[in-house]
Every structure is written in C-alpha cells, then in structure tokens.
Coordinates of C-alpha atoms in Angstrom, one line a residue:
M1 CA 9.2 -12.2 22.6
H2 CA 5.9 -13.9 21.9
T3 CA 3.2 -13.9 19.3
D4 CA -0.1 -13.1 21.1
V5 CA -1.9 -11.0 18.4
V6 CA -3.4 -12.3 15.2
T7 CA -5.3 -10.3 12.6
D8 CA -6.1 -10.4 8.9
V9 CA -4.6 -7.0 8.0
L10 CA -2.2 -5.0 10.1
I11 CA -2.0 -1.3 9.4
V12 CA 1.1 0.7 10.5
G13 CA 0.1 4.4 10.9
S14 CA -3.1 6.3 11.8
G15 CA -2.9 9.2 9.4
P16 CA -5.4 9.7 6.5
A17 CA -4.1 6.6 4.6
G18 CA -4.0 4.3 7.6
A19 CA -7.3 5.5 9.2
S20 CA -9.2 5.2 5.9
A21 CA -7.8 1.8 5.2
A22 CA -9.0 0.7 8.6
L23 CA -12.4 2.2 8.1
A24 CA -12.9 0.6 4.6
L25 CA -11.7 -2.8 5.8
S26 CA -14.0 -2.7 8.9
T27 CA -16.9 -1.5 6.8
Y28 CA -16.3 -4.6 4.5
G29 CA -16.1 -6.9 7.5
V30 CA -12.4 -7.6 7.3
R31 CA -10.6 -8.1 10.6
N32 CA -7.8 -5.4 11.0
M33 CA -5.6 -3.7 13.5
V34 CA -3.9 -0.3 13.5
V35 CA -0.7 0.4 15.4
T36 CA 0.8 3.9 15.7
R37 CA 3.9 5.0 17.5
Y38 CA 2.1 8.1 18.8
A39 CA 0.1 8.4 22.0
S40 CA -2.6 10.4 20.3
L41 CA -4.0 11.2 16.8
A42 CA -2.7 14.2 14.9
D43 CA -2.4 17.3 17.2
T44 CA -1.6 19.8 14.4
P45 CA -3.7 20.7 11.3
R46 CA -1.3 19.5 8.6
A47 CA -3.4 18.3 5.5
H48 CA -6.7 20.1 5.1
I49 CA -8.1 20.5 1.5
T50 CA -10.6 17.7 0.9
N51 CA -11.7 17.4 -2.7
Q52 CA -14.9 16.0 -4.2
R53 CA -13.4 12.5 -5.0
T54 CA -12.4 12.1 -1.4
M55 CA -15.8 13.3 -0.2
E56 CA -17.3 10.6 -2.5
V57 CA -15.2 8.0 -0.7
L58 CA -16.3 9.3 2.6
R59 CA -19.9 9.3 1.4
D60 CA -19.7 5.6 0.4
L61 CA -18.0 4.8 3.7
G62 CA -20.8 6.5 5.6
V63 CA -18.9 9.4 7.2
E64 CA -19.6 12.3 4.8
Q65 CA -21.9 14.2 7.1
E66 CA -19.6 13.7 10.1
A67 CA -16.7 15.2 8.1
L68 CA -18.8 18.1 6.8
A69 CA -19.8 18.9 10.4
K70 CA -16.1 19.4 11.3
A71 CA -15.1 21.2 8.1
T72 CA -14.9 24.8 7.0
P73 CA -17.4 25.0 4.1
Q74 CA -16.5 25.6 0.5
H75 CA -17.8 29.1 0.3
L76 CA -15.3 30.3 3.0
M77 CA -12.3 28.7 1.2
G78 CA -12.0 30.5 -2.0
N79 CA -10.7 34.1 -2.1
T80 CA -7.0 33.1 -2.4
T81 CA -5.3 36.4 -1.8
F82 CA -1.8 37.6 -2.7
C83 CA -0.6 40.5 -0.5
T84 CA 2.5 42.1 1.1
S85 CA 1.1 41.1 4.5
L86 CA -2.5 40.6 5.8
A87 CA -2.5 44.2 6.9
G88 CA -0.6 45.4 3.9
E89 CA -1.2 45.9 0.2
E90 CA -3.3 43.4 -1.7
L91 CA -1.9 42.5 -5.1
G92 CA -4.7 40.3 -6.4
R93 CA -7.0 37.3 -5.7
V94 CA -7.9 34.0 -7.4
R95 CA -11.4 32.6 -6.9
S96 CA -10.4 29.1 -5.8
W97 CA -11.5 25.6 -4.7
G98 CA -14.6 25.7 -6.9
N99 CA -15.8 29.2 -6.0
E100 CA -15.3 30.7 -9.4
P101 CA -18.8 30.6 -10.9
L102 CA -18.1 28.4 -13.9
V103 CA -15.9 26.1 -11.9
Q104 CA -18.7 26.0 -9.2
A105 CA -21.1 24.8 -11.9
A106 CA -18.6 22.2 -13.0
H107 CA -18.4 21.0 -9.4
E108 CA -22.1 20.7 -9.1
L109 CA -22.3 18.7 -12.4
A110 CA -19.5 16.4 -11.5
S111 CA -20.4 15.0 -8.1
P112 CA -23.1 14.8 -5.4
T113 CA -20.5 16.0 -2.9
V114 CA -18.9 19.4 -2.1
M115 CA -15.3 19.9 -1.4
C116 CA -14.4 21.4 2.0
D117 CA -11.5 22.1 4.3
I118 CA -11.0 19.5 7.1
P119 CA -7.7 19.9 9.0
Q120 CA -6.0 16.6 9.7
H121 CA -6.5 16.8 13.4
L122 CA -10.2 17.0 12.8
M123 CA -10.4 14.4 10.0
E124 CA -8.5 11.6 11.7
P125 CA -10.9 11.2 14.6
V126 CA -13.8 11.0 12.1
L127 CA -12.1 8.1 10.3
V128 CA -10.7 6.4 13.4
D129 CA -13.9 6.6 15.5
A130 CA -16.0 5.1 12.7
A131 CA -13.3 2.4 12.1
V132 CA -13.2 1.4 15.8
A133 CA -16.9 1.4 16.0
R134 CA -17.1 -1.1 13.1
G135 CA -14.4 -3.4 14.5
T136 CA -10.9 -2.0 14.0
V137 CA -8.5 -2.8 16.9
F138 CA -6.4 0.3 17.6
R139 CA -3.2 0.5 19.5
H140 CA -1.5 3.8 20.4
S141 CA 2.2 4.0 21.6
T142 CA 3.1 0.9 19.5
V143 CA 6.2 1.2 17.4
Y144 CA 6.7 -0.8 14.2
K145 CA 10.2 -2.4 14.3
S146 CA 10.4 -4.9 11.5
F147 CA 8.6 -7.6 9.5
T148 CA 9.3 -11.0 7.9
Q149 CA 6.9 -12.6 5.4
D150 CA 6.3 -16.0 4.1
A151 CA 3.8 -17.7 1.8
D152 CA 1.0 -17.4 4.2
G153 CA 1.4 -14.1 5.9
V154 CA 3.5 -11.4 7.6
T155 CA 5.0 -11.5 11.1
V156 CA 5.6 -8.0 12.4
T157 CA 7.6 -7.1 15.5
V158 CA 6.4 -4.1 17.5
E159 CA 7.4 -2.4 20.7
D160 CA 4.9 -1.3 23.3
R161 CA 6.1 2.1 24.4
V162 CA 4.1 2.0 27.6
R163 CA 5.3 -1.4 28.8
G164 CA 8.7 -1.2 27.1
D165 CA 8.6 -4.7 25.7
E166 CA 8.4 -6.2 22.2
Y167 CA 5.9 -8.7 20.8
T168 CA 4.9 -9.9 17.3
I169 CA 1.7 -9.5 15.4
R170 CA 0.8 -12.1 12.8
A171 CA -1.3 -10.9 9.8
K172 CA -2.1 -12.1 6.4
Y173 CA -1.3 -8.7 4.9
L174 CA 0.6 -5.6 6.1
I175 CA -0.2 -2.0 5.1
G176 CA 2.6 0.6 5.7
A177 CA 0.8 3.9 6.1
D178 CA 3.6 5.3 8.2
G179 CA 4.3 8.6 6.4
G180 CA 7.0 10.3 4.5
R181 CA 9.8 8.6 6.4
S182 CA 8.1 5.2 6.1
Q183 CA 10.1 2.4 7.7
V184 CA 7.8 -0.2 6.2
A185 CA 8.5 1.1 2.7
E186 CA 12.2 1.1 3.3
D187 CA 12.1 -2.5 4.8
A188 CA 10.0 -3.6 1.8
G189 CA 12.7 -2.3 -0.5
L190 CA 10.2 -0.3 -2.6
P191 CA 12.1 1.5 -5.4
M192 CA 11.7 5.2 -5.4
G193 CA 12.1 8.0 -8.0
G194 CA 12.8 11.6 -7.4
Q195 CA 14.5 13.2 -4.4
M196 CA 13.9 14.2 -0.8
G197 CA 14.7 17.6 0.8
V198 CA 14.6 19.9 -2.2
A199 CA 13.6 22.9 -0.1
G200 CA 13.0 23.7 3.6
S201 CA 9.8 25.0 5.3
I202 CA 8.6 25.8 8.7
N203 CA 5.1 25.4 10.1
I204 CA 4.0 27.8 12.8
V205 CA 0.6 27.1 14.4
F206 CA -0.9 30.1 16.3
D207 CA -4.1 31.6 17.6
A208 CA -5.0 35.2 16.7
D209 CA -8.3 37.0 15.8
L210 CA -7.6 38.1 12.3
S211 CA -11.2 38.8 11.3
R212 CA -10.5 42.4 10.4
Y213 CA -8.0 41.3 7.7
T214 CA -9.8 38.1 6.5
A215 CA -13.5 38.0 7.0
H216 CA -14.2 40.3 4.1
R217 CA -12.2 38.1 1.7
P218 CA -12.7 34.6 3.2
S219 CA -10.1 32.1 2.2
T220 CA -8.2 29.1 3.2
L221 CA -4.9 30.6 2.0
Y222 CA -3.3 34.0 2.0
W223 CA 0.0 34.3 0.2
V224 CA 2.5 36.9 1.3
L225 CA 5.0 38.3 -1.1
A226 CA 7.6 39.8 1.2
P227 CA 11.4 39.9 1.4
G228 CA 12.7 36.4 2.1
A229 CA 9.5 34.7 0.8
T230 CA 11.3 33.1 -2.1
V231 CA 13.9 31.4 0.1
G232 CA 13.2 27.6 0.0
G233 CA 9.8 26.5 1.1
I234 CA 6.7 26.5 -1.2
G235 CA 7.5 29.7 -3.2
A236 CA 6.1 32.4 -0.9
G237 CA 5.0 33.0 2.6
L238 CA 1.6 31.5 3.5
V239 CA -1.0 32.3 6.1
R240 CA -3.4 29.4 6.2
C241 CA -6.7 29.5 8.0
V242 CA -7.3 26.5 10.3
R243 CA -10.6 27.7 11.7
P244 CA -12.2 31.0 10.7
W245 CA -10.8 33.4 11.7
T246 CA -9.0 32.7 14.9
E247 CA -6.8 29.6 14.3
W248 CA -3.9 29.7 11.8
L249 CA -0.9 28.0 10.4
I250 CA 2.0 29.9 8.8
V251 CA 4.4 28.3 6.3
W252 CA 7.7 30.0 5.8
G253 CA 10.7 28.9 3.9
Y254 CA 14.3 28.4 4.9
D255 CA 17.6 27.6 3.1
V256 CA 17.7 23.8 3.3
T257 CA 21.5 23.8 2.7
A258 CA 22.0 25.9 5.8
G259 CA 19.7 23.9 8.0
A260 CA 16.6 24.8 9.9
P261 CA 16.7 27.9 12.1
D262 CA 16.4 27.7 15.9
L263 CA 12.6 27.5 16.3
T264 CA 12.3 29.6 19.5
T265 CA 9.0 31.2 20.4
E266 CA 10.6 34.6 19.6
Y267 CA 11.6 33.5 16.1
A268 CA 8.1 32.1 15.5
E269 CA 6.5 35.3 16.7
S270 CA 8.7 37.4 14.5
V271 CA 7.7 35.4 11.4
V272 CA 4.0 35.6 12.4
R273 CA 4.3 39.4 12.9
Q274 CA 6.0 39.9 9.5
L275 CA 3.2 38.0 7.6
I276 CA 0.3 39.6 9.5
G277 CA 1.8 43.0 9.3
D278 CA 0.2 44.2 12.6
D279 CA 2.3 44.3 15.8
E280 CA -0.7 45.1 18.0
I281 CA -2.9 42.0 17.6
P282 CA -2.5 39.5 20.4
V283 CA -0.8 36.3 19.1
T284 CA -0.3 33.0 20.8
V285 CA 2.2 30.6 19.2
K286 CA 1.1 27.0 19.9
S287 CA 3.8 25.0 18.0
S288 CA 6.4 25.3 15.3
S289 CA 8.2 22.6 13.3
A290 CA 10.6 22.3 10.3
W291 CA 10.0 20.0 7.3
T292 CA 11.4 19.6 3.9
V293 CA 9.8 19.9 0.4
N294 CA 10.1 16.5 -1.3
E295 CA 9.7 15.3 -4.8
M296 CA 9.7 11.5 -4.5
Y297 CA 7.4 8.7 -5.6
A298 CA 7.5 4.9 -5.4
E299 CA 7.5 3.0 -8.6
T300 CA 6.1 -0.1 -6.9
Y301 CA 3.6 0.0 -4.0
S302 CA 4.0 -3.5 -2.8
N303 CA 6.4 -6.4 -2.1
G304 CA 4.6 -9.7 -1.6
R305 CA 2.1 -9.4 1.2
V306 CA 3.3 -5.9 2.1
F307 CA 1.6 -2.8 0.7
C308 CA 2.3 0.9 1.3
A309 CA -0.1 3.8 0.9
G310 CA -0.2 7.6 1.3
D311 CA 3.0 9.6 2.0
A312 CA 4.9 6.4 2.3
V313 CA 4.8 6.1 -1.5
H314 CA 4.3 9.7 -2.7
R315 CA 6.0 12.6 -1.0
H316 CA 5.4 16.1 -2.1
P317 CA 4.6 19.7 -1.0
P318 CA 1.1 20.7 0.0
S319 CA 0.5 22.6 -3.3
N320 CA -2.9 21.7 -4.9
G321 CA -4.0 20.1 -1.6
L322 CA -3.5 16.6 -2.9
G323 CA -1.8 14.8 0.0
S324 CA -4.5 13.4 2.2
N325 CA -6.9 13.1 -0.8
T326 CA -4.5 10.8 -2.6
S327 CA -3.7 8.9 0.6
I328 CA -7.4 8.2 1.3
Q329 CA -8.0 7.2 -2.3
D330 CA -5.0 4.8 -2.2
S331 CA -6.5 3.0 0.7
Y332 CA -10.0 2.9 -0.8
N333 CA -8.5 1.3 -3.9
L334 CA -6.7 -1.4 -1.9
A335 CA -9.3 -2.3 0.7
W336 CA -11.9 -3.9 -1.5
K337 CA -9.2 -5.9 -3.3
L338 CA -7.9 -7.2 0.0
K339 CA -11.4 -8.1 1.1
L340 CA -12.1 -10.2 -2.1
V341 CA -8.8 -12.0 -1.9
L342 CA -9.1 -12.7 1.8
D343 CA -12.6 -14.2 1.4
G344 CA -11.5 -16.3 -1.6
T345 CA -13.6 -14.5 -4.2
A346 CA -10.6 -13.2 -6.1
G347 CA -7.2 -14.6 -6.7
P348 CA -4.0 -12.8 -5.4
R349 CA -3.4 -11.4 -8.9
L350 CA -6.1 -8.8 -8.2
L351 CA -3.7 -7.2 -5.6
D352 CA -1.1 -6.5 -8.4
T353 CA -3.6 -4.0 -9.8
Y354 CA -3.0 -1.7 -6.8
T355 CA 0.4 -0.7 -8.0
A356 CA -0.7 -0.7 -11.6
E357 CA -3.5 1.8 -10.9
R358 CA -2.2 4.0 -8.1
A359 CA 1.5 4.4 -8.9
P360 CA 0.8 6.5 -12.0
V361 CA -1.5 8.7 -9.9
G362 CA 1.1 9.1 -7.2
R363 CA 3.7 10.1 -9.7
Q364 CA 1.3 12.6 -11.4
I365 CA 0.4 14.4 -8.1
V366 CA 4.0 14.6 -7.0
T367 CA 4.9 16.3 -10.3
R368 CA 1.9 18.5 -10.2
A369 CA 2.4 19.7 -6.6
N370 CA 6.1 20.6 -7.2
K371 CA 5.2 22.3 -10.5
S372 CA 2.8 24.5 -8.7
I373 CA 5.6 25.9 -6.5
G374 CA 7.4 27.0 -9.6
E375 CA 4.3 28.7 -10.9
T376 CA 4.5 31.2 -8.0
A377 CA 7.7 32.7 -9.4
P378 CA 6.1 34.7 -12.2
I379 CA 4.2 36.7 -9.6
F380 CA 7.5 37.8 -8.1
E381 CA 8.9 38.3 -11.6
A382 CA 6.1 40.7 -12.4
L383 CA 7.3 42.8 -9.5
E384 CA 11.0 42.2 -10.3
G385 CA 11.2 40.6 -6.9
L386 CA 13.4 37.6 -7.7
T387 CA 16.7 39.4 -8.3
P388 CA 18.9 40.2 -5.3
Q389 CA 17.7 43.5 -3.8
T390 CA 17.0 45.4 -0.6
P391 CA 13.5 45.2 0.9
E392 CA 13.2 48.9 0.0
Q393 CA 13.6 48.1 -3.7
L394 CA 10.9 45.4 -3.5
W395 CA 8.5 47.8 -1.9
A396 CA 9.4 50.4 -4.6
N397 CA 8.6 47.8 -7.3
I398 CA 5.3 47.0 -5.7
A399 CA 4.4 50.7 -5.5
A400 CA 5.5 51.3 -9.1
R401 CA 2.5 49.3 -10.4
K402 CA 0.2 52.1 -9.4
E403 CA 1.8 54.7 -11.6
A404 CA 0.1 56.1 -14.7
T405 CA 2.8 55.0 -17.1
E406 CA 3.0 52.5 -20.0
A407 CA 5.6 50.5 -18.0
A408 CA 3.3 50.3 -15.0
E409 CA 0.4 49.3 -17.1
K410 CA 2.4 46.4 -18.5
Q411 CA 3.5 45.5 -15.0
R412 CA -0.1 45.4 -13.9
A413 CA -1.0 43.1 -16.8
R414 CA 1.9 40.8 -16.0
L415 CA 0.9 40.6 -12.4
R416 CA -2.8 39.8 -13.3
D417 CA -1.7 37.1 -15.7
A418 CA 0.7 35.5 -13.2
I419 CA -1.9 35.4 -10.5
A420 CA -4.6 34.1 -12.8
H421 CA -2.2 31.2 -13.8
K422 CA -2.4 29.9 -10.3
V423 CA -5.7 28.4 -11.3
Y424 CA -3.5 25.3 -12.0
E425 CA -3.0 25.0 -8.2
F426 CA -6.3 26.3 -6.8
N427 CA -8.9 25.1 -9.3
A428 CA -7.4 22.0 -10.8
H429 CA -10.7 20.1 -11.0
G430 CA -9.3 17.7 -13.6
V431 CA -6.4 16.7 -11.3
D432 CA -9.0 15.9 -8.6
L433 CA -11.4 13.9 -10.7
N434 CA -9.9 12.7 -14.0
Q435 CA -7.8 9.8 -12.7
R436 CA -8.2 6.9 -15.1
Y437 CA -6.9 3.4 -14.7
S438 CA -5.5 1.8 -17.8
A439 CA -6.7 -1.5 -19.1
G440 CA -3.3 -2.0 -20.6
S441 CA -1.7 -2.2 -17.2
S442 CA -4.5 -3.2 -14.8
T443 CA -6.3 -6.5 -15.1
A444 CA -9.1 -5.1 -13.0
V445 CA -10.2 -3.1 -16.0
V446 CA -11.6 -4.8 -19.1
P447 CA -11.0 -3.0 -22.4
D448 CA -14.1 -2.6 -24.5
G449 CA -12.3 -2.2 -27.9
T450 CA -13.1 1.4 -28.4
P451 CA -10.4 4.0 -29.0
D452 CA -9.5 6.3 -26.2
P453 CA -10.8 9.8 -27.3
G454 CA -8.5 11.5 -24.8
F455 CA -9.7 14.8 -23.2
A456 CA -11.5 17.6 -25.1
R457 CA -10.1 20.3 -22.7
D458 CA -7.1 20.7 -20.4
P459 CA -7.2 17.5 -18.3
E460 CA -5.7 19.3 -15.3
L461 CA -8.3 22.0 -15.2
Y462 CA -11.5 20.4 -16.4
H463 CA -13.2 17.2 -15.3
Q464 CA -14.4 15.1 -18.2
P465 CA -16.9 12.4 -17.2
S466 CA -16.7 9.1 -19.0
S467 CA -18.1 5.6 -18.7
R468 CA -15.0 4.1 -20.3
P469 CA -13.5 1.1 -18.4
G470 CA -11.0 2.6 -16.0
A471 CA -12.9 5.8 -15.4
K472 CA -14.9 6.8 -12.4
L473 CA -18.7 6.2 -12.9
P474 CA -20.2 9.6 -14.0
H475 CA -22.5 11.3 -11.6
A476 CA -26.1 12.1 -12.6
W477 CA -29.2 12.7 -10.5
I478 CA -31.8 10.0 -11.0
T479 CA -35.0 9.2 -9.1
S480 CA -36.5 6.3 -7.3
G481 CA -40.1 7.0 -6.3
T482 CA -40.0 10.3 -4.4
R483 CA -36.2 10.0 -3.8
T484 CA -33.6 11.8 -5.8
V485 CA -30.2 10.0 -5.7
S486 CA -26.9 10.2 -7.5
T487 CA -25.8 7.3 -9.7
L488 CA -22.9 7.1 -7.3
D489 CA -25.2 6.3 -4.5
T490 CA -26.4 3.2 -6.4
V491 CA -22.9 1.7 -6.4
G492 CA -20.2 0.9 -3.8
K493 CA -20.9 -0.5 -0.4
G494 CA -18.3 -3.1 -1.0
R495 CA -20.0 -4.7 -3.9
F496 CA -19.8 -4.8 -7.7
T497 CA -22.8 -3.2 -9.3
L498 CA -24.2 -3.8 -12.8
L499 CA -26.1 -0.8 -14.4
T500 CA -28.4 -1.3 -17.4
G501 CA -31.7 -0.1 -18.7
I502 CA -34.8 -1.3 -20.7
G503 CA -33.8 -4.3 -22.8
G504 CA -30.9 -5.2 -20.5
E505 CA -32.6 -8.3 -19.0
G506 CA -29.9 -10.6 -20.3
W507 CA -27.3 -8.6 -18.3
L508 CA -29.4 -8.9 -15.2
R509 CA -29.8 -12.6 -15.5
A510 CA -26.0 -12.9 -16.1
A511 CA -25.3 -10.9 -12.9
R512 CA -27.7 -12.9 -10.8
A513 CA -26.3 -16.1 -12.0
R514 CA -22.9 -15.4 -10.5
S515 CA -21.9 -16.5 -7.1
L516 CA -20.3 -13.1 -6.6
D517 CA -22.6 -10.6 -4.9
I518 CA -23.4 -8.2 -7.7
A519 CA -26.0 -5.4 -7.1
T520 CA -28.2 -4.6 -10.1
V521 CA -29.5 -1.2 -11.1
V522 CA -32.0 -0.7 -13.9
I523 CA -32.6 2.9 -15.1
G524 CA -35.4 3.9 -17.4
P525 CA -39.2 4.7 -17.5
G526 CA -41.2 2.6 -15.2
Q527 CA -38.0 0.9 -13.7
E528 CA -36.6 1.0 -10.2
Y529 CA -34.7 4.1 -11.1
E530 CA -35.8 6.8 -13.6
D531 CA -33.8 9.5 -15.5
P532 CA -36.2 12.4 -15.5
Y533 CA -33.6 15.0 -16.6
G534 CA -32.1 12.7 -19.2
D535 CA -28.7 13.4 -17.7
W536 CA -27.8 9.7 -17.3
A537 CA -28.7 9.0 -20.9
R538 CA -26.3 11.7 -22.1
L539 CA -23.5 10.5 -19.9
R540 CA -23.7 6.7 -19.9
E541 CA -22.2 6.2 -23.5
V542 CA -24.0 2.9 -24.0
S543 CA -27.5 2.1 -25.2
D544 CA -30.5 1.4 -23.0
A545 CA -29.8 -2.3 -23.2
G546 CA -26.0 -1.9 -22.7
A547 CA -24.3 -2.5 -19.4
L548 CA -21.7 -1.0 -17.1
L549 CA -20.1 -3.2 -14.4
V550 CA -18.8 -0.9 -11.6
R551 CA -16.3 -2.0 -9.0
P552 CA -16.7 -1.4 -5.3
D553 CA -14.6 1.7 -5.5
G554 CA -16.9 3.3 -8.1
Y555 CA -14.7 2.7 -11.1
V556 CA -16.1 1.2 -14.3
A557 CA -14.5 -2.3 -14.8
F558 CA -16.4 -3.4 -17.9
R559 CA -18.6 -1.8 -20.5
H560 CA -20.8 -3.3 -23.3
E561 CA -22.6 -1.0 -25.6
S562 CA -25.7 -3.1 -26.2
A563 CA -27.5 -6.3 -25.3
A564 CA -25.7 -9.6 -25.9
E565 CA -27.2 -13.0 -26.5
D566 CA -24.2 -14.5 -24.7
A567 CA -24.3 -12.0 -21.9
E568 CA -23.6 -14.6 -19.2
E569 CA -20.5 -15.8 -21.0
V570 CA -19.3 -12.3 -21.7
L571 CA -19.8 -11.2 -18.1
A572 CA -18.1 -14.4 -16.8
R573 CA -15.0 -13.7 -18.9
A574 CA -14.9 -10.1 -17.7
L575 CA -15.1 -11.1 -14.1
G576 CA -12.5 -13.8 -14.6
R577 CA -10.0 -11.2 -15.7
I578 CA -11.0 -8.7 -13.0
L579 CA -10.9 -11.2 -10.2
G580 CA -7.7 -12.9 -11.3
R581 CA -9.5 -16.2 -12.0
D582 CA -9.0 -16.5 -15.8

C-alpha cells in the first residue's frame, strides 16, 4: 500500500451532500477530491423536491439556471391528489409546494428563487459537472475502507474497484457524505439518537404515459388510499411523477418485521397496476428496490478532522421533501468554514460551529418527516379504513361519503379536514426557511443583546424574515442603476459582507480596515444600491446607519442597530468571536 494522493479535503460520497461540498469548496478555491464506490452517479430519481433555500444556495454557487433547466417547474408540482387509484375515485386535493395563492405570494416575498422538482439523477450531474470544471478531482469505483487521523490531517485507505488494489489518500480534512449507512460516521463514532428500520418501503421506477389521469391535475405526488396502503411505508401508496407525464416512481409499504417481498418484475407490475387502476396502459418497469423508513439523527457531526453531512447524520423518510435540501445546506454551512480555517483566516474553533448549527436542524427535520407520516392516518380514519376489514368494506366506506345523510356529511367534513391538515407536509414554508442558528451555542453568531421575539405565526407553516444574528438575511428587491437585484445577490460568493446605509461610514471604514476580505454594500438614496420600494427599510430591523455583517452562507453573524464611534473596535471583537480568534 502506498500514499500517492494528497488533497486538502477528501469527500466520501457523490450524492447531494458530497457533490455540493465539492462544488462549494472548488468555488472557494479549496483543493478537494471526491471518491465514490459507484461506477456512475445516481441512476434512479430518489430525492427530488428542491426548496427555495436550496435554490438560494445553488444561485450563490452559480448553478441555479442549470438546475432549473433540468427541473419540473413549480406550477406542475402542486395538485397533490388523494385517490383510490389514478383511474379511480378522487377523494380530495391539496394545493402544494407553494401553489396555494397565499403561499405562492409568501414564496415570492421570501426569496428571489422558486422551488422546483429536480430528481436526484438530474441534480447530481449539475453539481458534479460544475465542481469538476472548477477543480474537484473525482474518482468513481473507489471504495472507502478506513481512516486514521492525527494532529495534522487524516489518512484514508481506499480500494480501487477497477484495479483491485488499495492505496491511501492524505487530506487535511475528511467529509463523510456516504449516505444512510455511512461507514465514515460509524468509524468516527458519531453518537446517534432515534432508530433505524421503523417501517419498510419499496420503490418501483417505471415508464407509462399517464397523461389522461394526471395532466388535468398536475402534481409531483398522487397518494393512493387502497387496501394494504397502511402497511409500513410512508402511510399510503404513492405515485410520484419523475418527468411529466411519462416517467414515474411508486412507493409502496411492506411489513418490515416480515422482511421485504421478492421484488420480481411480476410483483412490481402488480403494484403498479393496483395504484394506476388501469390494466390496459402499457407499463415498463425499470427497477425496484426495498428500503426502510428511519428516524435517526446524529448528536455530533464531527470527530476531530472528520465531518459528516447529509443522510450520514440525519436519516428519515421522504416526507416534506427535506432530504437533499438539508444535505446540500449542511455542506454549504461547512464549506466556507473549512476554507477560512485552511487558509489561516479562522481558527479551528470555527469548525465546532458546524455541529452547533446543523445538528438541531437535522433533528428537527427527522422529527418533522416522521410526524408527517402519522398525519396521513386521519385520512384513513375519516373513511374508517384503519380497522381490519375486507377491501369490499373499505370501498363501501368510501362510497358512503356520497350519501345524503347526516353521517355522510360529517364524514365528508372529516375527510376535508384530514386532507387539509397535510399542509404541514406539502406547504411547510417555515420548515424550509426559518432555520435559525443560536448565538448561545454557536460562536459564529454574535448576540446583539435584544430579546428573541420568537415567531408571530406557526413557525412550521410560515416564514418569518428577520435580521437577528443567526437568521438568514431577509430578501428584498433593491436596485443598482438599471439593475434590480435581491439583497441575497449582494452577499455570499465566499466572502463576508457588511450592509449599511447613509450614516454608516464608520462601519465601512471598520470593514475596510480588516485584513479579512469583507464586501461592503450601502443601500440608500444616491448610494450604490437604492431601496425604491422601501422593502429593505421595513425588513432590516436596524437604522440607516446601523450594520449587518453577513457570513458567506448568507446568515447574519452580527448586527448593530445604529452608528458606533468605536465601530472598528466593535467589529474587530465580533470577528474575533466568529473566526475563533478571540
């Protein structure tokens, strides 16, 4: 065995977490390498919902438009339908993924981006191609075996599956982005909470032209309430659109205690036919696979120079569409910190904030995704479909809702309410955008001494913008000459940014006096940027002469309400805390 490869950051895994880590690091000029055991990128759709925060990340990393070009657009995502089969009775719909008019307005107010549907086999090439073009070294068919670490770096043993030999890679840091059965996380001894294998599911990928059943109610998800749908899985049978309206993925549950069924083509076709409800439409099954519903999260995301991201540290069902989004956001949080530590700008303590900031998010989304499965049960309860019964009895219960009786009217109301409650899965705008990092646990956030007002409305359903340290910078449309740009477009690009207004000259001098590369943005009449709608003035929560210091990931690190005579000293203290230099 020999060491013939050296890099700064080695990434194990090429899924959304690994690919986005590579893209961010290469964008920031950090030498990195990706190894993956597979001979190709993802060949099945897997993760797909892509929310506004992730699109903001892709926007900053310069691949937003490439992603949108591959995606199913938002307006074709949102008629989430509950039915007995695609060809059968419809029980109700939820306007989803920002397509409900009031939620759509909230989306437009919250971000310059739009959410969309990018299946993983289309997303990964966007991330990887850009990463490689910017300098990432990428090695397929390379299996991670083990690591050892010391004070200066990590030595990783890998196996080349083509040659059949082992060699070592020396890196300053290792990122384990190797999925829900992460060997890196296990070898790093990361403590986990929750449990694996709480239910069983089957994915069946197939081609069929289902336009006649779907084009008039375009959606990413069609939920089928049929006999057997409550067994294991994600709460009901699911027909998921991969590409309108000819490529599909079905999710069907199985009893995890009895083990997965034999996934023959005949079995897969029988499930597909049951959920479509039409035996005449030509169907081509492309693949089928079994997986388990998990409810597990890491309590710590790192051990020394080894960090884990994505499914390696949060494992949960696809409910709410949080998987790839949280994975990409993990890596985006970590990448700029690694960059600043590697170039000597920040001390190693900055890397401790990765766990402090992202572990609470991971735990929240694992809890939310599993809770959403349980929130499907009331739909069956409204149809008395959870008690043991024959299929004939379930169909009779479904038919009974059409009767002109008081009991049937109550049943219809229960069903409407149960379907409407699924808004917590399909329109959880706050879950997507309200992630806040606590100054109490993260030193990369400087408290400003103001009390936390909390959330005025349900924080899972409604986004509430804030400029408080630890919150994402609020989006507002501002202008520069003839250009209209988002406030989010003025920050990022791997740099800290200081935003101020008229009277904030002291903050500008303080920023420019630092050796750290800090971009400066002045917003006000006659300044580089103007606020013609007054939106920024309403959102910024500081005076014209106040200041916001925004991190490379778009999060507010420091806030000061007004001008300060000792601005340079105040900013120096804040940066000392943030960069682990105090």
